[in-house]
mmCIF file of C-alpha atoms and ligand atoms in Angstrom:
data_model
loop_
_atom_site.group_PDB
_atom_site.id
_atom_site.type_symbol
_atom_site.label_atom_id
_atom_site.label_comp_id
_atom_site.label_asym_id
_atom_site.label_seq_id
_atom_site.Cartn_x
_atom_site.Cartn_y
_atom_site.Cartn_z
ATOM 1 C CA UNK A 277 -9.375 -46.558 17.723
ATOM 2 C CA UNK A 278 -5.499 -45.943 18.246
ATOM 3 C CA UNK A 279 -5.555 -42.350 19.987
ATOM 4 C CA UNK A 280 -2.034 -42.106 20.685
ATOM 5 C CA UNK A 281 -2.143 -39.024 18.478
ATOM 6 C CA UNK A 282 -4.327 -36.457 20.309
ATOM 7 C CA UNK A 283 -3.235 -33.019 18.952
ATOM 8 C CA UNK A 284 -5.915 -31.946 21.452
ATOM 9 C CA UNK A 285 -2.931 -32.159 24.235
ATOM 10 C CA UNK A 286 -1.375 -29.418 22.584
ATOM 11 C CA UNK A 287 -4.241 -27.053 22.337
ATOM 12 C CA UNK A 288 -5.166 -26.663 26.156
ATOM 13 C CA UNK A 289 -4.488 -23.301 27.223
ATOM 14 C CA UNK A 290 -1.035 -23.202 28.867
ATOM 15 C CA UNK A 291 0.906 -24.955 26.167
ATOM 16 C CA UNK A 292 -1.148 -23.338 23.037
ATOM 17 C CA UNK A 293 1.296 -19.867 23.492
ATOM 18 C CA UNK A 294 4.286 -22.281 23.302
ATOM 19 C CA UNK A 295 3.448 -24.170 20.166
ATOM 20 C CA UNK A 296 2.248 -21.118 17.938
ATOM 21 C CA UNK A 297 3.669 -20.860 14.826
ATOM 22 C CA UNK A 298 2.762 -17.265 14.110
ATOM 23 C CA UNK A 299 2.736 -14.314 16.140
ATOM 24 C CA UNK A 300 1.746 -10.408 15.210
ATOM 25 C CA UNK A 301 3.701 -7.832 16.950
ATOM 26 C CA UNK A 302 3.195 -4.132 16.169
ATOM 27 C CA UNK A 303 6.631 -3.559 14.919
ATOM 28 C CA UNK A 304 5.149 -5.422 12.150
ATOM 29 C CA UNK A 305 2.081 -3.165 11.504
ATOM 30 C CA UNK A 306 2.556 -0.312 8.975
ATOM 31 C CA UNK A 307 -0.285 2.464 9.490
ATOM 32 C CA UNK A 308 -1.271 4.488 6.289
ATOM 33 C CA UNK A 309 -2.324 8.126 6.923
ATOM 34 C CA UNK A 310 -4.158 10.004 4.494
ATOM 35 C CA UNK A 311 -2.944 14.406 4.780
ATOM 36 C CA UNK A 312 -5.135 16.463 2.678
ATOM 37 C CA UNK A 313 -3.853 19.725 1.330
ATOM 38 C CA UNK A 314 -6.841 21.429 0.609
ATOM 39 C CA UNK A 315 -8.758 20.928 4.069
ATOM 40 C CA UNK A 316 -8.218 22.660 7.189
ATOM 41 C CA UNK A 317 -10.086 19.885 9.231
ATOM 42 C CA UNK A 318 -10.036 16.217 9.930
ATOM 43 C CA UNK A 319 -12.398 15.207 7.074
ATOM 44 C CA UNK A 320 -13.762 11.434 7.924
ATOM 45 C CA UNK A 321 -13.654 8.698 5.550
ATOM 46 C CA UNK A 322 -17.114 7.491 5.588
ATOM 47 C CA UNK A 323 -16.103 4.408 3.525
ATOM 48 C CA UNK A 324 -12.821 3.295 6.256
ATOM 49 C CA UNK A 325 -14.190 3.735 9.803
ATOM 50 C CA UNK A 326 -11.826 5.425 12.271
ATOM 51 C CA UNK A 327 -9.902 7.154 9.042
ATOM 52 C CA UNK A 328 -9.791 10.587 8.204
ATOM 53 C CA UNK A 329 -7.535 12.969 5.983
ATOM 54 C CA UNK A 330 -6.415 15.494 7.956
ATOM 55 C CA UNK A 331 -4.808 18.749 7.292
ATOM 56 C CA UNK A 332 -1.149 19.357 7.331
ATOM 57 C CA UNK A 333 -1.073 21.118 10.611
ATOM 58 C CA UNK A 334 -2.404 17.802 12.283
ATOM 59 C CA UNK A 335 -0.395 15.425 10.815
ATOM 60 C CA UNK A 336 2.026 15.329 13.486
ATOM 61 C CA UNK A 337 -0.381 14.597 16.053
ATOM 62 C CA UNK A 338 -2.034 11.962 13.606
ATOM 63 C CA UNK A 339 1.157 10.272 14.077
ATOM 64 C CA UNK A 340 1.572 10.618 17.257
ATOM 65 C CA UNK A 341 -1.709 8.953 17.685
ATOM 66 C CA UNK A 342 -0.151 5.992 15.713
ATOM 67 C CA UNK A 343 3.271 6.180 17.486
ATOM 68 C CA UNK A 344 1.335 5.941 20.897
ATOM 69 C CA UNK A 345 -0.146 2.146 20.055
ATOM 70 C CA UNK A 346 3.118 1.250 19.602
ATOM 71 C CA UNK A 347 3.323 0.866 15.866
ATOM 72 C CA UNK A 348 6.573 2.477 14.416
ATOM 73 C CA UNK A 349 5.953 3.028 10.941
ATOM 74 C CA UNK A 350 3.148 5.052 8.817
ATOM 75 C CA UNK A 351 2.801 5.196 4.933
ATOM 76 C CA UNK A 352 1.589 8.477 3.937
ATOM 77 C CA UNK A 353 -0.528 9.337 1.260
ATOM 78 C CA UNK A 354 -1.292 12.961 -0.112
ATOM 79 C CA UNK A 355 -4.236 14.931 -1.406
ATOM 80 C CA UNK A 356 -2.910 17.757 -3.141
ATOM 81 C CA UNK A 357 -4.425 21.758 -3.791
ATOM 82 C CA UNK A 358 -4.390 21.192 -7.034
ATOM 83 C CA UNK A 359 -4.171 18.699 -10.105
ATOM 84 C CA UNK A 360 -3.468 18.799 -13.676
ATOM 85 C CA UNK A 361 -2.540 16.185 -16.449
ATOM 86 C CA UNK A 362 0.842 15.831 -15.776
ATOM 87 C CA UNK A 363 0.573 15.471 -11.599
ATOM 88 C CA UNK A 364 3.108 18.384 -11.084
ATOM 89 C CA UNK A 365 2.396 18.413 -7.400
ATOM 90 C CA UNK A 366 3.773 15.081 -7.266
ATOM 91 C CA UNK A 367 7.251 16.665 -6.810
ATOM 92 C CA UNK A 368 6.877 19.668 -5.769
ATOM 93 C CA UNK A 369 9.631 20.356 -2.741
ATOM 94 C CA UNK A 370 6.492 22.191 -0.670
ATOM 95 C CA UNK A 371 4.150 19.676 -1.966
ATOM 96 C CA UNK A 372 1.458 17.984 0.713
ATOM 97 C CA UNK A 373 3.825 14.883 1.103
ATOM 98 C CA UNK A 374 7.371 16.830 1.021
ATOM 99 C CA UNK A 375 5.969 19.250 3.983
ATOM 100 C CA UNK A 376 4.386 16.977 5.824
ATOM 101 C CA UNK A 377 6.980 14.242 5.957
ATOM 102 C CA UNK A 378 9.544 17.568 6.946
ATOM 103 C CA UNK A 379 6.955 17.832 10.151
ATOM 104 C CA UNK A 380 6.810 14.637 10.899
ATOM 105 C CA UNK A 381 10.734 13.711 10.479
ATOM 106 C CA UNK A 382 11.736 16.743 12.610
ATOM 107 C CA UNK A 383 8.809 16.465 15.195
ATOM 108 C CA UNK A 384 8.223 12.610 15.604
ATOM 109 C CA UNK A 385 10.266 9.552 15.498
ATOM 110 C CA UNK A 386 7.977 7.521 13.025
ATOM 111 C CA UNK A 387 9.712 5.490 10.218
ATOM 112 C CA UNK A 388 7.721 7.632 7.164
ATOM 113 C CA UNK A 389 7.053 5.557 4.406
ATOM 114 C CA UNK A 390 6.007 7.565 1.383
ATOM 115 C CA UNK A 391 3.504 5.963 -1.553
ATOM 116 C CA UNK A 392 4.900 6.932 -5.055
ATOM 117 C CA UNK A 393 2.597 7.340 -7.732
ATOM 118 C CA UNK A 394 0.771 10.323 -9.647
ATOM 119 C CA UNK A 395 -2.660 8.990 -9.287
ATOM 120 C CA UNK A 396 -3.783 10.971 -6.546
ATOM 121 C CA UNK A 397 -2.141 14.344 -8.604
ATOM 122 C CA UNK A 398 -3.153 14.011 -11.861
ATOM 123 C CA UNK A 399 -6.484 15.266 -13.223
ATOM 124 C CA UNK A 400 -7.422 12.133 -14.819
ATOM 125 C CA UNK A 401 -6.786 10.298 -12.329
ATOM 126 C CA UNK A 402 -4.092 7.652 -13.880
ATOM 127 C CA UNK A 403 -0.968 6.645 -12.268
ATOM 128 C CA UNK A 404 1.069 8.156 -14.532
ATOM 129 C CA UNK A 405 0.785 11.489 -17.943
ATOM 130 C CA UNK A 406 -1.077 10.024 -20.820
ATOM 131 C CA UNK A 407 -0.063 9.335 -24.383
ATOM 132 C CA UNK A 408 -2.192 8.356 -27.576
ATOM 133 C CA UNK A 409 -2.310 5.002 -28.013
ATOM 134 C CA UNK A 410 -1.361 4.036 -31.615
ATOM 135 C CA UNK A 411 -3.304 0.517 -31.610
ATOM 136 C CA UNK A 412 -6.674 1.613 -31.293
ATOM 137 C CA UNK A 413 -6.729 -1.855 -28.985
ATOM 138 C CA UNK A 414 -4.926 -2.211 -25.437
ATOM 139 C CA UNK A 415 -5.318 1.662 -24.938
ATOM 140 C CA UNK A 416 -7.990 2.759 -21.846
ATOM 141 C CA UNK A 417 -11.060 2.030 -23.950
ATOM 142 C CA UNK A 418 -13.820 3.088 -21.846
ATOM 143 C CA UNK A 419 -12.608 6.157 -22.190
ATOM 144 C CA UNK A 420 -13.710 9.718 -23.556
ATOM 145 C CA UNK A 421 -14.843 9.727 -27.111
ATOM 146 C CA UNK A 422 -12.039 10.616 -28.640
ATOM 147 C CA UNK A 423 -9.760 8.969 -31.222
ATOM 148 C CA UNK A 424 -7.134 7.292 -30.700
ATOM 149 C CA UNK A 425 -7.364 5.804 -27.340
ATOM 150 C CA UNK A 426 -5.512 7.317 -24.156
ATOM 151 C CA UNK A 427 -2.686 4.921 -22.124
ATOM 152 C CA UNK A 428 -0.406 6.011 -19.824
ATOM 153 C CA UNK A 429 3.155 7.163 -21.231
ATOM 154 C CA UNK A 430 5.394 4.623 -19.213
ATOM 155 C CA UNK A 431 8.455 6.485 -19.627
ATOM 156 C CA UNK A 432 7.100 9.976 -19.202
ATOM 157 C CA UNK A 433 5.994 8.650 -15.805
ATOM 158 C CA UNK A 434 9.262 6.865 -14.867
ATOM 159 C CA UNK A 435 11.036 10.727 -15.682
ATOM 160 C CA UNK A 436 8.548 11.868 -13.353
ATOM 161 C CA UNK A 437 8.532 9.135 -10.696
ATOM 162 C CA UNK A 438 12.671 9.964 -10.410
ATOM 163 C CA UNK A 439 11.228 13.444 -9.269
ATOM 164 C CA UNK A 440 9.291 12.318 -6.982
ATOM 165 C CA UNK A 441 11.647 9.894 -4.827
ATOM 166 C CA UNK A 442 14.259 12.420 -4.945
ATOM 167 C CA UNK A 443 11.677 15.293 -3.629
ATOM 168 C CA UNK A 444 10.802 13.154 -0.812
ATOM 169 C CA UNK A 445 13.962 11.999 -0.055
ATOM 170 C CA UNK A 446 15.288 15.263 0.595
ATOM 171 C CA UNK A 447 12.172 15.976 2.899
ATOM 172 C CA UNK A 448 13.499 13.357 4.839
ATOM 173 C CA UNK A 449 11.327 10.259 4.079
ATOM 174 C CA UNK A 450 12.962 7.341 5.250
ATOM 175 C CA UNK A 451 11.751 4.476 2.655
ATOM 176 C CA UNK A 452 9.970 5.381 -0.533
ATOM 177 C CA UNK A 453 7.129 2.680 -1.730
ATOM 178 C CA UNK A 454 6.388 3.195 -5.927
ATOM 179 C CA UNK A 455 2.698 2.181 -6.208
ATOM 180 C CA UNK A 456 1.769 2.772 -9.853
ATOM 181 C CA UNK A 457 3.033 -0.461 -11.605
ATOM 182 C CA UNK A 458 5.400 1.063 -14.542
ATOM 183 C CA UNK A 459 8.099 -1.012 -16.402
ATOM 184 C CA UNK A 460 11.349 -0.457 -15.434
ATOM 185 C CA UNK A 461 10.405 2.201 -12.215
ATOM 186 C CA UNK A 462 12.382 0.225 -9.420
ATOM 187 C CA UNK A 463 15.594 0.497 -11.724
ATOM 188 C CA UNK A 464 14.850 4.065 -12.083
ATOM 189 C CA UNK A 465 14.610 5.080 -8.992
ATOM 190 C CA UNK A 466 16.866 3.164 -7.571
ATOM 191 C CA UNK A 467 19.591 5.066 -9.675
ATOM 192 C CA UNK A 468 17.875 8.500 -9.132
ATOM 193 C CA UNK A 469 17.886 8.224 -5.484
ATOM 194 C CA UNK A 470 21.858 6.591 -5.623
ATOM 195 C CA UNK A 471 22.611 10.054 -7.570
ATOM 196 C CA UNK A 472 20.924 12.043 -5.538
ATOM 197 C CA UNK A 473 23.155 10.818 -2.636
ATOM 198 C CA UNK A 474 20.494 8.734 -1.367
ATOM 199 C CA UNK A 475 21.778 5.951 -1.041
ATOM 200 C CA UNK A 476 20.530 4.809 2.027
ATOM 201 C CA UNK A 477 16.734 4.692 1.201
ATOM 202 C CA UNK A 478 15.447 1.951 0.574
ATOM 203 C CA UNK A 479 12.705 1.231 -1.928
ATOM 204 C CA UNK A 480 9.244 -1.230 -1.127
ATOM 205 C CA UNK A 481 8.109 -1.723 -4.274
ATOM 206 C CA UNK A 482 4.330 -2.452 -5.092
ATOM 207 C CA UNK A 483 5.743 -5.202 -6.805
ATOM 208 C CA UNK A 484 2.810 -7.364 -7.415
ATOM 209 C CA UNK A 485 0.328 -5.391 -7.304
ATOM 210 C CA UNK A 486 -3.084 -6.490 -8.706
ATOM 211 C CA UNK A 487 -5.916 -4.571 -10.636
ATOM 212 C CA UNK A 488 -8.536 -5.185 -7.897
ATOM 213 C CA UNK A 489 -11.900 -3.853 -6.842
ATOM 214 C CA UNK A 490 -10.915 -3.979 -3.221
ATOM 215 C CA UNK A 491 -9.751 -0.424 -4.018
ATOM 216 C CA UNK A 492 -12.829 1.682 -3.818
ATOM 217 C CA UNK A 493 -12.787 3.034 -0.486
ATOM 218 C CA UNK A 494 -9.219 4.137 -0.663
ATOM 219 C CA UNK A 495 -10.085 5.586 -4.080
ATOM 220 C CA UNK A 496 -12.788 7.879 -2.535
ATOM 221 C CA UNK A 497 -10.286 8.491 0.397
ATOM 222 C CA UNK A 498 -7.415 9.764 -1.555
ATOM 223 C CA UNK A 499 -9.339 11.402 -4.372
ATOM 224 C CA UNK A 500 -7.166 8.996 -6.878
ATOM 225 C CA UNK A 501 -10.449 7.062 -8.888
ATOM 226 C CA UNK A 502 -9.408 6.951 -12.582
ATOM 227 C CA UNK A 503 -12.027 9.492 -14.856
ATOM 228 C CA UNK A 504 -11.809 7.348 -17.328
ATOM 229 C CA UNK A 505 -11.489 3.900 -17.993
ATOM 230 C CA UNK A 506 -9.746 1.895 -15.599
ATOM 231 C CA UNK A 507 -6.169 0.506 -14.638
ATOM 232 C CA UNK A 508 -5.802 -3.404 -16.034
ATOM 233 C CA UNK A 509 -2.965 -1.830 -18.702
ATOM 234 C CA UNK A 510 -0.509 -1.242 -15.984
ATOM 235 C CA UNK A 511 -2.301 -3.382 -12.882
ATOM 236 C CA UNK A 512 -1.812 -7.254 -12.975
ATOM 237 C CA UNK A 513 -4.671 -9.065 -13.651
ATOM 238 C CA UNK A 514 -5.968 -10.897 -10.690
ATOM 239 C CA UNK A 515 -5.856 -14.363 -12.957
ATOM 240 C CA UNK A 516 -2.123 -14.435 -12.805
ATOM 241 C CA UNK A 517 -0.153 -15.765 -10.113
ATOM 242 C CA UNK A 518 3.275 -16.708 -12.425
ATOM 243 C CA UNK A 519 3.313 -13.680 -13.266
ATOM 244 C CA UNK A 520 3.721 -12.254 -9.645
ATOM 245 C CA UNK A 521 6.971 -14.183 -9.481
ATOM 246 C CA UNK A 522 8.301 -12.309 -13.248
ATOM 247 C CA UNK A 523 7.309 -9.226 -11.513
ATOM 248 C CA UNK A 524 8.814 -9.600 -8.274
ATOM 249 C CA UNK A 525 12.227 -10.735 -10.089
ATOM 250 C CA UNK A 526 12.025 -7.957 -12.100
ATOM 251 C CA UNK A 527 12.024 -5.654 -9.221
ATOM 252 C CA UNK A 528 14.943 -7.778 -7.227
ATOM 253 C CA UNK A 529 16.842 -7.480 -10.313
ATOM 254 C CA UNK A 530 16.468 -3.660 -10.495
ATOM 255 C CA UNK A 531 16.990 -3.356 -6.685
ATOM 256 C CA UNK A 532 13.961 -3.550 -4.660
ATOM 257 C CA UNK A 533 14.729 -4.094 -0.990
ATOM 258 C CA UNK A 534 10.902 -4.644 0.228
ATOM 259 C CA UNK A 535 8.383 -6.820 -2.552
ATOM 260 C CA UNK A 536 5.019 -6.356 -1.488
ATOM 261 C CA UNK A 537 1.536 -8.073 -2.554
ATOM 262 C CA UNK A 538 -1.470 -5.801 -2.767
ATOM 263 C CA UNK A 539 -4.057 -6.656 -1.865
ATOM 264 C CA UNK A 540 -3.723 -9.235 0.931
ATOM 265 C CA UNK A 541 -6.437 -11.665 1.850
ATOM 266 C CA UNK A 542 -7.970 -12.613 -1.611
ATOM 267 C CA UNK A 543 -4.092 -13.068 -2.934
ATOM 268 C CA UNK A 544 -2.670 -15.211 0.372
ATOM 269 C CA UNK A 545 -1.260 -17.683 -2.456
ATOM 270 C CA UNK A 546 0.836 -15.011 -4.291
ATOM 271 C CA UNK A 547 2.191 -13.693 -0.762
ATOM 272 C CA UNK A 548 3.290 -17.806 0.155
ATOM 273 C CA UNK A 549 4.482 -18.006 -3.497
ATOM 274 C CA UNK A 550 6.682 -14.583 -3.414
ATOM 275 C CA UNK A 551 8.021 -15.929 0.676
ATOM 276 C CA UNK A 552 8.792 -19.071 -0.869
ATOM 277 C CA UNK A 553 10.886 -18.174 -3.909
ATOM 278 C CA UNK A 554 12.446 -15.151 -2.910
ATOM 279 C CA UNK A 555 14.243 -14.100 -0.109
ATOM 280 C CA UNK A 556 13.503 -10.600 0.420
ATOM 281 C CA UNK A 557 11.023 -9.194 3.065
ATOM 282 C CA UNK A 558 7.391 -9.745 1.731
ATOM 283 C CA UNK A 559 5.254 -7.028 3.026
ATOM 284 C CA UNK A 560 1.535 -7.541 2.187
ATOM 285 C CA UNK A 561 -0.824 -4.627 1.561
ATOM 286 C CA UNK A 562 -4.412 -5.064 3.529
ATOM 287 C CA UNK A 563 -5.905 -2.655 1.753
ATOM 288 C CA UNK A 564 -9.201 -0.625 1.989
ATOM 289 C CA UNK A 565 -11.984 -2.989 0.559
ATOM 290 C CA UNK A 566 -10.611 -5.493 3.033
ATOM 291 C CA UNK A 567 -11.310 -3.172 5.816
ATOM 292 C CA UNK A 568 -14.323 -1.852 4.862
ATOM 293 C CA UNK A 569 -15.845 -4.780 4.036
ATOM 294 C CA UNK A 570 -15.169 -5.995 7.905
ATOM 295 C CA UNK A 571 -16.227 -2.945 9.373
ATOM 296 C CA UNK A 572 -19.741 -3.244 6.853
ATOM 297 C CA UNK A 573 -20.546 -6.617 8.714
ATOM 298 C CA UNK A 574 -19.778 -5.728 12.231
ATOM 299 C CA UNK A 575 -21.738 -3.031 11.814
ATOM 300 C CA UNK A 576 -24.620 -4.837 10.808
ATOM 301 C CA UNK A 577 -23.936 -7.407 13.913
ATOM 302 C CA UNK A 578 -22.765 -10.197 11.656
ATOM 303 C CA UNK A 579 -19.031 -10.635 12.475
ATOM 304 C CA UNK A 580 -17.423 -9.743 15.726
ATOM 305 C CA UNK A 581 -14.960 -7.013 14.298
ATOM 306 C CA UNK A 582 -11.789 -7.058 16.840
ATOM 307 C CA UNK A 583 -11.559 -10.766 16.269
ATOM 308 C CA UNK A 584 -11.642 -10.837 12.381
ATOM 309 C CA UNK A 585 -9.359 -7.750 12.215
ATOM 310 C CA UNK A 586 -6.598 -9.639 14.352
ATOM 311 C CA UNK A 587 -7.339 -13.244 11.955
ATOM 312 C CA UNK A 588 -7.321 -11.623 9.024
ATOM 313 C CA UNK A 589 -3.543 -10.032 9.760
ATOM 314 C CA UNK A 590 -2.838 -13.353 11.506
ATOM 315 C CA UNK A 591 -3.963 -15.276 8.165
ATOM 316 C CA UNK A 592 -1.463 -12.727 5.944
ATOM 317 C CA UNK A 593 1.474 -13.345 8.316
ATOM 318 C CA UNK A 594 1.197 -17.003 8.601
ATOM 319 C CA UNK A 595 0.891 -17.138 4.513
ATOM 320 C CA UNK A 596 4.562 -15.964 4.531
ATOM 321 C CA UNK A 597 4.260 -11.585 4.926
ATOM 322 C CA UNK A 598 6.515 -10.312 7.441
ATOM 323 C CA UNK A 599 5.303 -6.999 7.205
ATOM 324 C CA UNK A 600 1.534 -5.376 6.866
ATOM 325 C CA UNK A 601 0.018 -2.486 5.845
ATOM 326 C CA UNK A 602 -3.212 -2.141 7.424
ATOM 327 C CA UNK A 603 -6.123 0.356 8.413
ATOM 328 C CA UNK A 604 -6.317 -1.784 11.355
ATOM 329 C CA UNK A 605 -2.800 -1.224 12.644
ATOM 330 C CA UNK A 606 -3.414 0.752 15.546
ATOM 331 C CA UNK A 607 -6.609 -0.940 16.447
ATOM 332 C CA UNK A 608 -4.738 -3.952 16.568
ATOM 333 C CA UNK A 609 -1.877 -2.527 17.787
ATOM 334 C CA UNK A 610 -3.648 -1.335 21.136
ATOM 335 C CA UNK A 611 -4.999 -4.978 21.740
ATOM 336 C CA UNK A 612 -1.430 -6.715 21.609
HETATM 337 C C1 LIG B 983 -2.059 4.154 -5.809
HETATM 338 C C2 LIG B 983 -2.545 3.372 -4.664
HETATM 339 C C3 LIG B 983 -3.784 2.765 -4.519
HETATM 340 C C4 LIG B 983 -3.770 2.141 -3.265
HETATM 341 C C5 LIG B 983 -2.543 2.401 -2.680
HETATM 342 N N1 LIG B 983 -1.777 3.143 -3.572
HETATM 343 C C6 LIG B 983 -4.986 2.815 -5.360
HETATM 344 C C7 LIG B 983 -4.998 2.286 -6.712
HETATM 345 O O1 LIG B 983 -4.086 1.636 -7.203
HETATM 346 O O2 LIG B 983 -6.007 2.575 -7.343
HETATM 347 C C8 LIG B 983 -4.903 1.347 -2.690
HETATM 348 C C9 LIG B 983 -4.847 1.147 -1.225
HETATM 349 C C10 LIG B 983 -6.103 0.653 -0.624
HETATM 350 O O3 LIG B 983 -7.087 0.308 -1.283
HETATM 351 O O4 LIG B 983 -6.116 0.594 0.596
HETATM 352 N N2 LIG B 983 -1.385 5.318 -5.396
#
C-alpha cells in the first residue's frame, strides 16, 4: 500500500491548531435576551436551561452578564404588559424594547440588536394584524370557526413594522433584525429608517427564515405561540432551498446589510448555499429547539453538553455563517 499520503501527520496535536480551517471567536456569538414587561423577577425558562426573562430593571445587569464572557452583541426580545390585535406595544416609544434598549445603550456598551416583529404583541399571536381572507383556501385554516378564513394583512403589518424600526431606532438600538417574513418589509424599512435620519442602522433581515418546529421553546419563552392556526402562509416551507436564494435576493435588492438563515443546524445547506451566492454577511440563527434539544440529552447523560454546544456552532460556521445567534453564546463564550 502506497502511504505517502498520511493525513494522520497533520492531525497530531501541535500542527492540528495550524491547519484548522474554522475557528469560533466570541465576537462572533450574538446572545438573545428575553425582558419581560409584566414581571418584576427573573422568571426561568424551563424549556432553555440557563434562560430567563427578566424584568426591565435587570436588564442591564443581564447584559452585563453577557458583556463579561466576552461576547459583544445581544438580540433582545420583549414581552409586553399588554396585547391586542393590532400589537400596539410594538411601537410604543416607552414600550418593553424602546426602554430597555435606552438602559442598556446609556448604561452598557453592548451592540443591541432588536427582533422586529408583532408576534410577541399581538393577541393572536401572528406576526403581523389580520385580514379576511377572500379565498376560503391559503387563509390560516385551523383556525376559529368563523367564515372566511383569517391571514395576516401584509401591508397593514409593513405600515406597522416602519413604526417599529423607527421607535427603536430612536431608543438607540444599534441594528434592527425584522423577523416576521412579510413581502416587501426590508424595502420598507429600509426607507423608514433613511427618513427618519437613520441612516446608519443597519438592517439583519430574517431573510430565510423557515416555518419550523424547532420553535417551541422560544414560543413558550416569549409568549409569541400563534392561537390559531399556524405560520406556513408567511414562513418558508422547510422543502425549499431555491427559494432561500429568491428570498435572500429579494432582501439584497431592497437593502439588507445582514441575510440570516433560521434555524441553523437542520438548514446547514441553505446557510452554504446563501455564503456561496451572495456576498453579504450570513448570520445563522441557532435557535431554541436546537438548544433545548441538547440540553434534553445531557441531561439525561446521553451527550456530553459543552462539547456538542461548541460542534454544533463549529458545524454552522464552517457551513459558510459568519455570525451566530445562539442560547449558548456565553456558555461558549466563557470556554474560548
Ligand atoms: C418571531 C421570532 C421567533 C423566533 C425568533 N423571532 C418565533 C417564531 O417565528 O415563531 C424563534 C427563535 C427561537 O426559536 O429561538 N419574532
Amino acid at each position: 500500500m502506497d502511504l505517502t499520503h498520511r493525513p494522520r501527520r497533520l492531525r497530531q496535536d501541535r500542527v492540528r491548531d495550524l491547519v484548522s480551517e474554522t475557528s469560533l471567536e466570541p465576537a462572533d456569538l450574538i446572545a438573545p435576551v428575553f425582558v419581560d414587561a409584566t414581571t418584576d423577577e427573573r422568571i426561568p425558562i424551563e424549556s432553555m436551561p440557563g434562560h430567563d426573562r427578566v424584568p426591565i430593571d435587570g436588564i442591564v445587569a443581564r447584559v452585563e452578564d453577557v458583556l463579561e464572557t466576552g461576547v459583544e452583541a445581544v438580540m433582545l426580545f420583549g414581552i409586553p404588559e399588554s396585547k391586542d390585535p393590532e400589537g400596539s406595544r410594538a411601537w410604543a416609544d416607552d414600550g418593553v424594547v424602546q426602554e430597555s434598549v435606552r438602559r442598556i445603550t446609556s448604561e452598557t456598551d453592548a451592540y443591541v440588536i432588536t427582533d422586529v416583529c408583532l408576534c410577541e404583541y399581538t393577541d393572536h399571536g401572528h406576526c403581523g394584524p389580520l385580514e379576511a381572507e377572500l379565498r376560503s383556501e391559503g387563509g390560516l385554516e385551523d383556525g376559529p370557526a368563523c367564515e372566511p378564513t383569517m391571514t395576516v394583512d401584509n401591508d397593514a403589518t409593513l405600515a406597522a413594522l416602519e413604526q417599529i424600526v423607527t421607535s427603536h431606532a430612536r431608543a438607540g438600538a444599534d441594528m434592527v433584525a425584522p423577523s416576521g417574513m412579510m413581502d416587501g418589509m426590508v424595502g420598507t424599512i429600509r426607507s423608514a429608517l433613511d427618513e427618519a435620519g437613520f441612516e446608519h442602522v443597519p438592517i439583519m433581515s430574517y431573510a430565510a427564515k423557515y416555518e419550523s418546529a424547532f420553535y417551541g421553546p422560544f414560543r413558550d419563552a416569549a409568549d409569541g405561540a400563534p392561537a390559531f392556526g399556524n405560520r406556513r402562509h408567511y414562513q418558508m416551507d422547510p422543502a425549499n432551498a431555491r427559494e432561500a436564494v429568491r428570498e435572500v435576493r429579494l432582501d439584497a435588492e431592497q437593502g439588507a446589510d445582514v441575510m440570516m438563515v433560521k434555524p441553523a443546524l437542520p438548514y446547514l445547506d441553505i446557510i452554504s448555499t446563501i455564503r456561496r451566492e451572495f456576498d453579504h454577511p450570513v448570520a445563522a440563527y441557532n435557535v431554541s429547539g436546537e438548544y433545548a434539544m441538547l440540553h434534553a440529552a445531557a441531561e439525561k447523560g446521553w451527550l456530553e453538553l459543552e462539547a456538542v454546544a461548541t460542534e454544533s456552532l463549529l458545524s454552522i460556521k464552517r457551513a459558510g455563517a459568519d455570525l451566530i445567534l445562539t442560547y449558548f453564546a456565553e456558555d461558549v463564550a466563557q470556554r474560548l
